[in-house]
CSV table of C-alpha atoms in Angstrom, one decimal:
chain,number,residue,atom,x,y,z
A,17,UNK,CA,125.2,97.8,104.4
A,18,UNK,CA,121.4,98.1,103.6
A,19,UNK,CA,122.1,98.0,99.8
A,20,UNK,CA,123.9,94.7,100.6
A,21,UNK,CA,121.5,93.3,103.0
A,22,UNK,CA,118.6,93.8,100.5
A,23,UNK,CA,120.6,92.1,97.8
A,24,UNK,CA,121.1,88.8,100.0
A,25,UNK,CA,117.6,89.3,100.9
A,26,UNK,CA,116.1,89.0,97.3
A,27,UNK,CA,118.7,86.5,95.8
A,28,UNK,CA,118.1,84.6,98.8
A,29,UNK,CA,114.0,84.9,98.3
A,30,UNK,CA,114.0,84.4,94.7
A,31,UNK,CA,116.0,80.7,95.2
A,32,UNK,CA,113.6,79.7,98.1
A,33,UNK,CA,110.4,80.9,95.9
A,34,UNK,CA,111.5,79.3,92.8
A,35,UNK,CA,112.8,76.0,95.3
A,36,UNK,CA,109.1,76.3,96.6
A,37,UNK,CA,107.7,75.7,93.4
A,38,UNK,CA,109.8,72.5,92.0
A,39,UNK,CA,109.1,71.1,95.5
A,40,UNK,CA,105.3,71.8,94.9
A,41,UNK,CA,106.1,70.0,90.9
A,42,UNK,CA,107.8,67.6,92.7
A,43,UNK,CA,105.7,67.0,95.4
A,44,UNK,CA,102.3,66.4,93.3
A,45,UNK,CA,104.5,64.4,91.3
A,46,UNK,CA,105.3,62.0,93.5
A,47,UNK,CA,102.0,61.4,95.3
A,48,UNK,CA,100.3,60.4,92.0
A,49,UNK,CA,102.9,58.3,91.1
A,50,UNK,CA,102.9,56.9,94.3
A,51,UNK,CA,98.4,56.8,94.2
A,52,UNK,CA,97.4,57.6,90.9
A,53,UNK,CA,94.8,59.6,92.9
A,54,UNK,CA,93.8,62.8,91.8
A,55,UNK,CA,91.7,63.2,95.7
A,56,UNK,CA,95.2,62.5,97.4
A,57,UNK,CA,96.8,65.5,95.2
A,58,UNK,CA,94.1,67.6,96.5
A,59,UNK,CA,94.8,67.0,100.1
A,60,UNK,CA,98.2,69.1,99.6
A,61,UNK,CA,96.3,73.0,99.4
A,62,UNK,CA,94.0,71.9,102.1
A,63,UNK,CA,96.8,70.6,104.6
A,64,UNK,CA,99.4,73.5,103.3
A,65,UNK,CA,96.6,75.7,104.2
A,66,UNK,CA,96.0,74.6,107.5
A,67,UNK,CA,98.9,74.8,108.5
A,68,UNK,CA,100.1,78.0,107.7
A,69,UNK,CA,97.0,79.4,109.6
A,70,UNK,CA,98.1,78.0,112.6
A,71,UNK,CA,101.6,78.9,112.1
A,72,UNK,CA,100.8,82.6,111.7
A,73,UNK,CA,98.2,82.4,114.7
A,74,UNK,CA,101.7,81.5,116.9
A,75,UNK,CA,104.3,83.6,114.5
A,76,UNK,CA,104.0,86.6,116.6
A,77,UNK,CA,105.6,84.0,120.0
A,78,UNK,CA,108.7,83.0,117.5
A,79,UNK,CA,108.8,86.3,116.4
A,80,UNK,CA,109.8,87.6,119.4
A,81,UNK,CA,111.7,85.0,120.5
A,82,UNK,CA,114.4,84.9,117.6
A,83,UNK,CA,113.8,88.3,116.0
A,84,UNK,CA,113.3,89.0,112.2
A,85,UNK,CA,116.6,86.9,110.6
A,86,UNK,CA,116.7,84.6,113.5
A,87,UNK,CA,113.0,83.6,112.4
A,88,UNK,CA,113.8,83.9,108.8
A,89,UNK,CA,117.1,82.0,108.7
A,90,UNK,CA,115.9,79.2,111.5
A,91,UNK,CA,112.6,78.6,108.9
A,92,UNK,CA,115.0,78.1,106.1
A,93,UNK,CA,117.4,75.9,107.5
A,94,UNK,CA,114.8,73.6,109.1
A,95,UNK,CA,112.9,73.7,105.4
A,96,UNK,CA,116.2,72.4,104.1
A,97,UNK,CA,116.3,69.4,106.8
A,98,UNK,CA,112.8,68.7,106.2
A,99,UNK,CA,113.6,68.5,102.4
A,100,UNK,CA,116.7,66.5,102.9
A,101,UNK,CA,114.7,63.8,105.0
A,102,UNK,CA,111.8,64.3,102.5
A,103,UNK,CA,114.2,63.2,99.7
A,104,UNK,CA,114.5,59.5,101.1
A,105,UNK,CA,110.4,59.5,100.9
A,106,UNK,CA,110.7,59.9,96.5
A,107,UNK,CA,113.0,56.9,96.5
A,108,UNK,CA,110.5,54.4,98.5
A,109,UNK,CA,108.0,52.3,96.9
A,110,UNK,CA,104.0,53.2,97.2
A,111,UNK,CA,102.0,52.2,100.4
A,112,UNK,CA,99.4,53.8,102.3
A,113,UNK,CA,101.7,54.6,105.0
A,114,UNK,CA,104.5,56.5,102.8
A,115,UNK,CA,101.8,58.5,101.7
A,116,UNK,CA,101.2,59.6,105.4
A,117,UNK,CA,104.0,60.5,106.0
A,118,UNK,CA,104.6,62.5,103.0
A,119,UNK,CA,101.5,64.2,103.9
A,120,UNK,CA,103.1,64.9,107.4
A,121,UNK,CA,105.9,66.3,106.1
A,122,UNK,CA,103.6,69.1,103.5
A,123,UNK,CA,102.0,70.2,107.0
A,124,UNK,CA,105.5,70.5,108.8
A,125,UNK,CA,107.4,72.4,105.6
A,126,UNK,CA,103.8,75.1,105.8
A,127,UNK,CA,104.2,75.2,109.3
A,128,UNK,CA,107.4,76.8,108.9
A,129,UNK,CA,106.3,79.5,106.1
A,130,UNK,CA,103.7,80.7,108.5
A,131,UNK,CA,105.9,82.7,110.1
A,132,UNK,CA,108.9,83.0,107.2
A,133,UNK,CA,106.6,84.7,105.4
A,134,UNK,CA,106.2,87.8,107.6
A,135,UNK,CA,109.3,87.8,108.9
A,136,UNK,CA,110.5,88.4,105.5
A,137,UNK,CA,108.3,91.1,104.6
A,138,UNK,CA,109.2,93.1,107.5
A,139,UNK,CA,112.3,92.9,107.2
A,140,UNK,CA,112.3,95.1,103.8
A,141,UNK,CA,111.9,98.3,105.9
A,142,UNK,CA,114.7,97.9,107.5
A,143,UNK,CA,116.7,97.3,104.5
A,144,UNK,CA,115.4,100.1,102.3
A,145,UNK,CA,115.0,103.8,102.7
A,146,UNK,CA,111.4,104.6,103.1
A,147,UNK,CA,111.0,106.6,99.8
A,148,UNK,CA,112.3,103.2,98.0
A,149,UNK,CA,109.9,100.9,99.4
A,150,UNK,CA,107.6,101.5,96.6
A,151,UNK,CA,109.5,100.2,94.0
A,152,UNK,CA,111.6,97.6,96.2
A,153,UNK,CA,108.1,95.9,97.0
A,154,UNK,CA,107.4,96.2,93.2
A,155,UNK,CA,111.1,95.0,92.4
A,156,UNK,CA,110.4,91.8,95.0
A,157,UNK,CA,106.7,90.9,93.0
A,158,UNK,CA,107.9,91.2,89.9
A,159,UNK,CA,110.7,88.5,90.7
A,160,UNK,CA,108.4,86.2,93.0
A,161,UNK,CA,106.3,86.1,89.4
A,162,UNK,CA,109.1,85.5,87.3
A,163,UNK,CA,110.0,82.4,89.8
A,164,UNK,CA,106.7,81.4,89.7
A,165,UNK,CA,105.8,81.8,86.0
A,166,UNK,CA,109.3,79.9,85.1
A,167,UNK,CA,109.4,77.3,88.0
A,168,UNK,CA,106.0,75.8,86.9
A,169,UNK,CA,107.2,75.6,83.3
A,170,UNK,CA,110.7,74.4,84.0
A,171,UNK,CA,109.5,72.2,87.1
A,172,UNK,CA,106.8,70.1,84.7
A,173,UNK,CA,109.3,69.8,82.0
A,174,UNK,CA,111.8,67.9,84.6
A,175,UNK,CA,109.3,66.1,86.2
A,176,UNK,CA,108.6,64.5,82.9
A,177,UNK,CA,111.9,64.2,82.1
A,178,UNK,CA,113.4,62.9,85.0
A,179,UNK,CA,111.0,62.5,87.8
A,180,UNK,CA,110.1,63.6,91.2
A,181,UNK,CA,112.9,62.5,93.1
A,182,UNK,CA,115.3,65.0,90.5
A,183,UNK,CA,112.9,67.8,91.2
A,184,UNK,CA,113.1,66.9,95.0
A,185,UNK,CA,117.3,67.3,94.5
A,186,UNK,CA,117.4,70.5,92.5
A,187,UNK,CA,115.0,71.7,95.4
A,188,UNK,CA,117.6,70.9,98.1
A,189,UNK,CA,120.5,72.8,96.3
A,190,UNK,CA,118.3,75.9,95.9
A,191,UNK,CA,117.2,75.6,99.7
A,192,UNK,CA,121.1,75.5,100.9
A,193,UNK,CA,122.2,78.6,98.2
A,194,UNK,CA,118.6,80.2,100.0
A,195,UNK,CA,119.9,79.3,103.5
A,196,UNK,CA,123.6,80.7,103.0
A,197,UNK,CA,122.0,84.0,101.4
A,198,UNK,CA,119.4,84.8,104.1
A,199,UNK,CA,122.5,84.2,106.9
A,200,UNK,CA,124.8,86.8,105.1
A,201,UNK,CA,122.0,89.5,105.7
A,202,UNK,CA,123.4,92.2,108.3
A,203,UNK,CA,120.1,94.5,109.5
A,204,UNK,CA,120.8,98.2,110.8
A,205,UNK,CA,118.4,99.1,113.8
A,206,UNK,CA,117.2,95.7,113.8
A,207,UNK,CA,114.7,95.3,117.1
A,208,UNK,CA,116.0,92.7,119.0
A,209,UNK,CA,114.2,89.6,120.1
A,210,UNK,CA,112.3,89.6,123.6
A,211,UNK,CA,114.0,88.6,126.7
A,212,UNK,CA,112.7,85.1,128.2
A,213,UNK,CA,112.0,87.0,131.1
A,214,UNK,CA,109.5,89.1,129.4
A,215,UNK,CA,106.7,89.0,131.5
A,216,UNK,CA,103.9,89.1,128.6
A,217,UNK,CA,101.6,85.8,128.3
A,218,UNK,CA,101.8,84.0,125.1
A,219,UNK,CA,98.2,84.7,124.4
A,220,UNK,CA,99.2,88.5,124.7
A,221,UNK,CA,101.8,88.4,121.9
A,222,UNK,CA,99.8,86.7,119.7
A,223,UNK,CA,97.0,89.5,120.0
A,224,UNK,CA,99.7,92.1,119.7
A,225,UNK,CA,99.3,92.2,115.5
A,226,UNK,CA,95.4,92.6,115.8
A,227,UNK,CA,95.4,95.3,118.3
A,228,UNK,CA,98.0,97.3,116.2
A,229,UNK,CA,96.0,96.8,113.3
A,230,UNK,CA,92.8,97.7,115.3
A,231,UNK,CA,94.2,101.3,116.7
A,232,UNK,CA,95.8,101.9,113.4
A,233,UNK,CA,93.4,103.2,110.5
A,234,UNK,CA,95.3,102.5,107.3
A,235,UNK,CA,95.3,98.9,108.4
A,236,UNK,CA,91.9,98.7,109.5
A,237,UNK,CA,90.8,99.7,105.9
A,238,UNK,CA,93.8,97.3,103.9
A,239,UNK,CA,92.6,94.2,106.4
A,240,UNK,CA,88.6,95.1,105.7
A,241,UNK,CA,89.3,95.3,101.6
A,242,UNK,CA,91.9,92.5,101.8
A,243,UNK,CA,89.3,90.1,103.4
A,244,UNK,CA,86.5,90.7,100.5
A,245,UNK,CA,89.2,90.7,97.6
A,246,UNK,CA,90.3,87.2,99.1
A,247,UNK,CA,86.9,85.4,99.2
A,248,UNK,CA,86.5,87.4,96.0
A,249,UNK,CA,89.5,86.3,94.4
A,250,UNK,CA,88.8,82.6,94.9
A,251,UNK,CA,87.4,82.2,91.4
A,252,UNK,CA,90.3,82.5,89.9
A,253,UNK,CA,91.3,79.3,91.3
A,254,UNK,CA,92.5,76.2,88.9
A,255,UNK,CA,89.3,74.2,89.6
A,256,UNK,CA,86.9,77.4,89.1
A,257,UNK,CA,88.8,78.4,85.8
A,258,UNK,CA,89.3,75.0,84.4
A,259,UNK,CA,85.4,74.6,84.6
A,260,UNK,CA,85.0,78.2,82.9
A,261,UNK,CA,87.1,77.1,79.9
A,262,UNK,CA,84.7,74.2,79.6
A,263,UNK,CA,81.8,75.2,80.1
A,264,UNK,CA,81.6,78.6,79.2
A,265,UNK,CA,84.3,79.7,76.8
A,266,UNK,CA,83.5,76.0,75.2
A,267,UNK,CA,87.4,75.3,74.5
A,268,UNK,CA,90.0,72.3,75.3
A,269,UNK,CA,91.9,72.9,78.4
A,270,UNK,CA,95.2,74.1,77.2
A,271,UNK,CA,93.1,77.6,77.2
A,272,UNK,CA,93.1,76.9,81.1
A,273,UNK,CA,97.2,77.2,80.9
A,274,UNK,CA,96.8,80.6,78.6
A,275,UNK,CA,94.7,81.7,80.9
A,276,UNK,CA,96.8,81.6,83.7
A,277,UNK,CA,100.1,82.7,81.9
A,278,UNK,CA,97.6,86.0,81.2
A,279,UNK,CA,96.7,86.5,85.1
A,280,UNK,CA,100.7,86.4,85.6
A,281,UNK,CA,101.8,88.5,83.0
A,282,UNK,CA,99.4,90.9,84.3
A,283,UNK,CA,100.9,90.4,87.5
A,284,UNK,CA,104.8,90.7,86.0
A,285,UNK,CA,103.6,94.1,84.1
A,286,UNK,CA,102.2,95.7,87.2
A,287,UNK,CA,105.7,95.3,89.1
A,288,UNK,CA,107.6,96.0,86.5
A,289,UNK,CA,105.8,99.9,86.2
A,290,UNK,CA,105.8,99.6,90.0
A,291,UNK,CA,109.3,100.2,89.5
A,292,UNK,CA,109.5,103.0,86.8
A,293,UNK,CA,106.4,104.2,88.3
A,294,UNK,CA,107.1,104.2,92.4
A,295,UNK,CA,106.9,108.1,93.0
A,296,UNK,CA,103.6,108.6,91.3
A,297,UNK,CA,102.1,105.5,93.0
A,298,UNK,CA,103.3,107.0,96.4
A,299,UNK,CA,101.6,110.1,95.8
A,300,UNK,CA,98.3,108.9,94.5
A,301,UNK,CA,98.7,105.5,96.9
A,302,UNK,CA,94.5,106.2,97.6
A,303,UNK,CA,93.5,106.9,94.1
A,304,UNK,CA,95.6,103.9,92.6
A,305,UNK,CA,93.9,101.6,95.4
A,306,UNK,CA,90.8,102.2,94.8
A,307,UNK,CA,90.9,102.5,90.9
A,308,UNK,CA,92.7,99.0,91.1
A,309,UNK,CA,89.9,97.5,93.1
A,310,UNK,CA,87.5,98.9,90.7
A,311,UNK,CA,88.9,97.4,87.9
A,312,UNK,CA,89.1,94.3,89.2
A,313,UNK,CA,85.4,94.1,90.0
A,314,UNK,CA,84.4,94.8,86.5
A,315,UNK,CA,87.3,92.5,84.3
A,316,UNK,CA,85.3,90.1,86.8
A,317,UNK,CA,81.6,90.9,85.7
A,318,UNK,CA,82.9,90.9,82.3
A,319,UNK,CA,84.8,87.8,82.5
A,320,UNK,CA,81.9,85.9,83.5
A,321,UNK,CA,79.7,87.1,81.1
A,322,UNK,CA,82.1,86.6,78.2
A,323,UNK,CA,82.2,84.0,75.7
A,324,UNK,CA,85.1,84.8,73.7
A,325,UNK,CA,88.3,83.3,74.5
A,326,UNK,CA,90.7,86.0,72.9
A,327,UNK,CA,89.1,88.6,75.2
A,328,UNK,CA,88.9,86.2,78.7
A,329,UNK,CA,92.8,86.4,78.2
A,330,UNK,CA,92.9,90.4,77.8
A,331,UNK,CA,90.7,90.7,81.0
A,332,UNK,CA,92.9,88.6,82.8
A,333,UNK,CA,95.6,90.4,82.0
A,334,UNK,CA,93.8,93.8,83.2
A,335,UNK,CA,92.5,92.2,86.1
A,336,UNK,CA,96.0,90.7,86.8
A,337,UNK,CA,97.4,94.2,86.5
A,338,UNK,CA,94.9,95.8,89.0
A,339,UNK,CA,95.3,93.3,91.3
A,340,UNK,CA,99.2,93.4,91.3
A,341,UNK,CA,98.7,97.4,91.9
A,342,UNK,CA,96.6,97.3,94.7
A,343,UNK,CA,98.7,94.8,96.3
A,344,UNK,CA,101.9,96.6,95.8
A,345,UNK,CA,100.0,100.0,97.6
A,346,UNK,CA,98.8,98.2,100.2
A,347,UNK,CA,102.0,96.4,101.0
A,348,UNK,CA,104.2,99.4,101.2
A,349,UNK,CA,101.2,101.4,103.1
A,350,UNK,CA,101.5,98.7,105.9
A,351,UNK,CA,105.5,98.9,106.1
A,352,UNK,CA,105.0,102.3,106.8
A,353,UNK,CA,102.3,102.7,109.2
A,354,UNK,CA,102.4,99.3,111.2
A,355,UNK,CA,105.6,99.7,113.8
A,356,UNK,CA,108.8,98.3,113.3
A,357,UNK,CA,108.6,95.7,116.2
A,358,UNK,CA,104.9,95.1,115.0
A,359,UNK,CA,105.3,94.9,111.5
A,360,UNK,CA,105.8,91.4,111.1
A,361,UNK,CA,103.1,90.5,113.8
A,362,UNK,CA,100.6,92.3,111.4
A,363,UNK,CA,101.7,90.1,108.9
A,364,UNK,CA,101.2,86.9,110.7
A,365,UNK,CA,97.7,88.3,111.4
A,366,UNK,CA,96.8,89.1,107.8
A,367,UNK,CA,98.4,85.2,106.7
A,368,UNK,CA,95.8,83.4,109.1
A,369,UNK,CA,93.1,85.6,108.1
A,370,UNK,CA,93.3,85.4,104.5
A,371,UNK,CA,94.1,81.8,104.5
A,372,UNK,CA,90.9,80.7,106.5
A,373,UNK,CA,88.8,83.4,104.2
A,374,UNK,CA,90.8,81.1,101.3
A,375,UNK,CA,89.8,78.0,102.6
A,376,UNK,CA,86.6,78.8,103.7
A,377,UNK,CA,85.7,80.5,100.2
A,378,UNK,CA,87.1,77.6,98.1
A,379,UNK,CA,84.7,75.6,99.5
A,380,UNK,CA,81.4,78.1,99.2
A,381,UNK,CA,82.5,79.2,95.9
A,382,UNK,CA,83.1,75.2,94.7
A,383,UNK,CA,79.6,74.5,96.0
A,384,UNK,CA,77.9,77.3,94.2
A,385,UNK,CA,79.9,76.6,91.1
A,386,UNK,CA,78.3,73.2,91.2
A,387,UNK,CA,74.6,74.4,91.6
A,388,UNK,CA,74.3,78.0,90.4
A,389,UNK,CA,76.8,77.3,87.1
A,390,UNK,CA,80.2,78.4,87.0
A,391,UNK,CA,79.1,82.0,85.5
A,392,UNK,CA,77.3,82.8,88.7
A,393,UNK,CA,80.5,82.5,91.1
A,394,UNK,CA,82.0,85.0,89.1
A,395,UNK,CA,78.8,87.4,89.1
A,396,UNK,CA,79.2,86.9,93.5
A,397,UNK,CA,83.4,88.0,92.9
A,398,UNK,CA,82.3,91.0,91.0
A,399,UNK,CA,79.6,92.1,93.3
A,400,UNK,CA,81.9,91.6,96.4
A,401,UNK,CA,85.0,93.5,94.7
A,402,UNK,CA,82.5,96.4,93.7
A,403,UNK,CA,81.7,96.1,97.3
A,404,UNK,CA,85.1,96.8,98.6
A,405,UNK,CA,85.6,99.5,96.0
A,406,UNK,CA,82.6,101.6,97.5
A,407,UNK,CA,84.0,100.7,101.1
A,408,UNK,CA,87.6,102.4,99.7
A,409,UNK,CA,85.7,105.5,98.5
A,410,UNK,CA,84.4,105.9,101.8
A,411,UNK,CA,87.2,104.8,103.9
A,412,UNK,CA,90.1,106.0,101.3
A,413,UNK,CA,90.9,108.9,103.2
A,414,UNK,CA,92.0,106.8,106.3
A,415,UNK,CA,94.8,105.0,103.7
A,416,UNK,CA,96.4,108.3,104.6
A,417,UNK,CA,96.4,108.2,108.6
A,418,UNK,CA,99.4,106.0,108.4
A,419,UNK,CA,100.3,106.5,112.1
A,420,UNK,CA,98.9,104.2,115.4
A,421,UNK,CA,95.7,105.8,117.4
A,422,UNK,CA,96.1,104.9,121.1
């Protein structure tokens, strides 16, 4: 039953993740053909971003309300609704009040990840035995980058060849197969939602994921290190990168496109030895952590020093590669430590906190860019990574006190 539940869960993730990207093709698409405005394109992040923080602030209330699949299946199937209405928007002609409402629609479809995302992610404990979960969560990256990678390549050639309002259709097919999956998935020793009657106030749940991560050491240290590797990581953003290629590496901007292909084939190469490799990472979880964030900090330094563009693609792919470790320990330290009915309420709180340190760093990182030079944003990553690495050698042993202090 588990080996078949986390089968529908991954084909099921795979089609929604790979649906999320042609919508995104799609989506962009549309709006410029619909404004020729680059500004209007860049509304999408900040809106998509907004809104999941405010989702995941509340996920903990639906959470308990419709459980793990109820939250996870309800998300999908209103995703698909959304889409389906959404698809009647690609077929209108331009005006300023189309474009609202397209806009609407990008903060109601985010809305509903907010609390997808964690519902998901906690569900894979309960679907795997506990000595798997390393290379299941390994298994599940290395697919949501192979979705990625080929969506954006696939999704631009169809947008090119047949529009926005294909893209928008091919989305809604992978949205019902994704809906029909996720329902199929049968959880042993589920917890059940919370009664209506529960007496708890709504303010109370939503606290619940920070307190648990507050008494629990392990996720004390992941949410301190996670917080500085995601204003860190902001660099490595499209606009930061694309005015690196310019202006420091001093070539055209397909290098901006190789550039990223490196980061994720870091990212695809990490998984895929997260599989082979699952026992030694769960031994040496601490070590592999910590050497990860290291590595990061200095392919940053590097980067930003470097004016070869043959060697900024071999650092990304390192830095992709240490990224994609650290993530993958981290992950499966937090299924195991965090509590089963808590789980995805720590996940919730870790989605609003690094999407405001996101959106918040974007913004700092973008200004500096503009008045320090591009190389200088990239000096700041490296010192705050090599910041968090030193924190890890400090607080690494804690990584280990994977149960909840009262």
């Amino acid at each position: 039953m588990k080996k078949k539940g986390f089968q529908f869960l991954w084909i099921g993730q795979s089609l929604a993740n790979f649906g999320d990207v042609l919508y995104i093709v799609g989506l962009m698409a549309l709006i410029y053909r619909l404004t020729g405005s680059a500004g209007n394109m860049a509304i999408v992040p900040f809106l998509s971003t907004a809104s999941r923080f405010i989702s995941a602030l509340i996920a903990p209330i639906i959470l308990d309300r419709l459980g793990l699949k109820g939250a996870l299946v309800s998300s999908q199937f209103c995703k698909t609704f959304l889409l389906f209405l959404f698809s009647f928007l690609s077929l209108l002609p331009a005006s300023a009040q189309n474009v609202i409402i397209i806009f609407a629609f990008v903060v109601l479809i985010s809305f509903l990840d907010g609390w997808a995302t964690p519902a998901r992610s906690a569900m894979v404990p309960l679907l795997v035995s506990e000595h798997k979960l390393m290379a299941a969560n390994s298994f599940l990256s290395m697919l949501d980058q192979t979705m990625a990678m080929s969506g954006w390549a696939l999704g631009g050639l169809l947008a090119a060849r047949f529009g926005a309002s294909f893209l928008i259709g091919v989305t809604l097919v992978l949205f019902c197969l994704s809906s029909f999956c996720m329902v199929l998935i049968r959880i042993v020793n589920s917890c059940p939602p919370e009664k209506d009657d529960d007496e708890r106030s709504k303010w109370a749940r939503m606290k619940e994921g920070w307190l648990t991560v507050w008494h629990t050491p392990a996720l004390r240290v992941i949410f301190a290190i996670d917080s500085l590797c995601s204003l860190a990581d902001v660099v490595w953003i499209a606009a930061i990168i694309y005015v690196f290629v310019d202006q420091a590496l001093h070539v055209d901007s397909s290098w901006w496109g190789y550039i990223n292909f490196s980061f994720f084939a870091g990212l695809m190469l990490a998984s895929f030895f997260g599989v082979r490799w699952s026992e030694t990472l769960n031994k040496h979880s601490a070590s592999v952590a910590t050497t990860g964030t290291l590595l990061t900090g200095i392919m940053t330094l590097i980067f930003g020093m470097n004016t070869l563009p043959i060697l900024a693609l071999i650092l990304t792919v390192v830095y992709g590669i240490a990224v994609q470790f650290k993530t993958i320990v981290f992950l499966t330290i937090e299924q195991k430590c965090a509590p089963p009915n808590q789980l995805a309420k720590v996940y919730a709180a870790q989605d609003a906190l690094l999407s405001i340190l996101f959106g918040v760093g974007s913004l700092l990182f973008g200004f500096l860019a503009d008045y320090l030079g591009v190389r200088s944003v990239f000096f700041l990553s490296a010192l705050l990574l090599i910041t968090a690495f030193f924190l890890l050698l400090t607080w690494g042993k804690n990584l280990n006190r994977q149960r909840v202090v009262k």
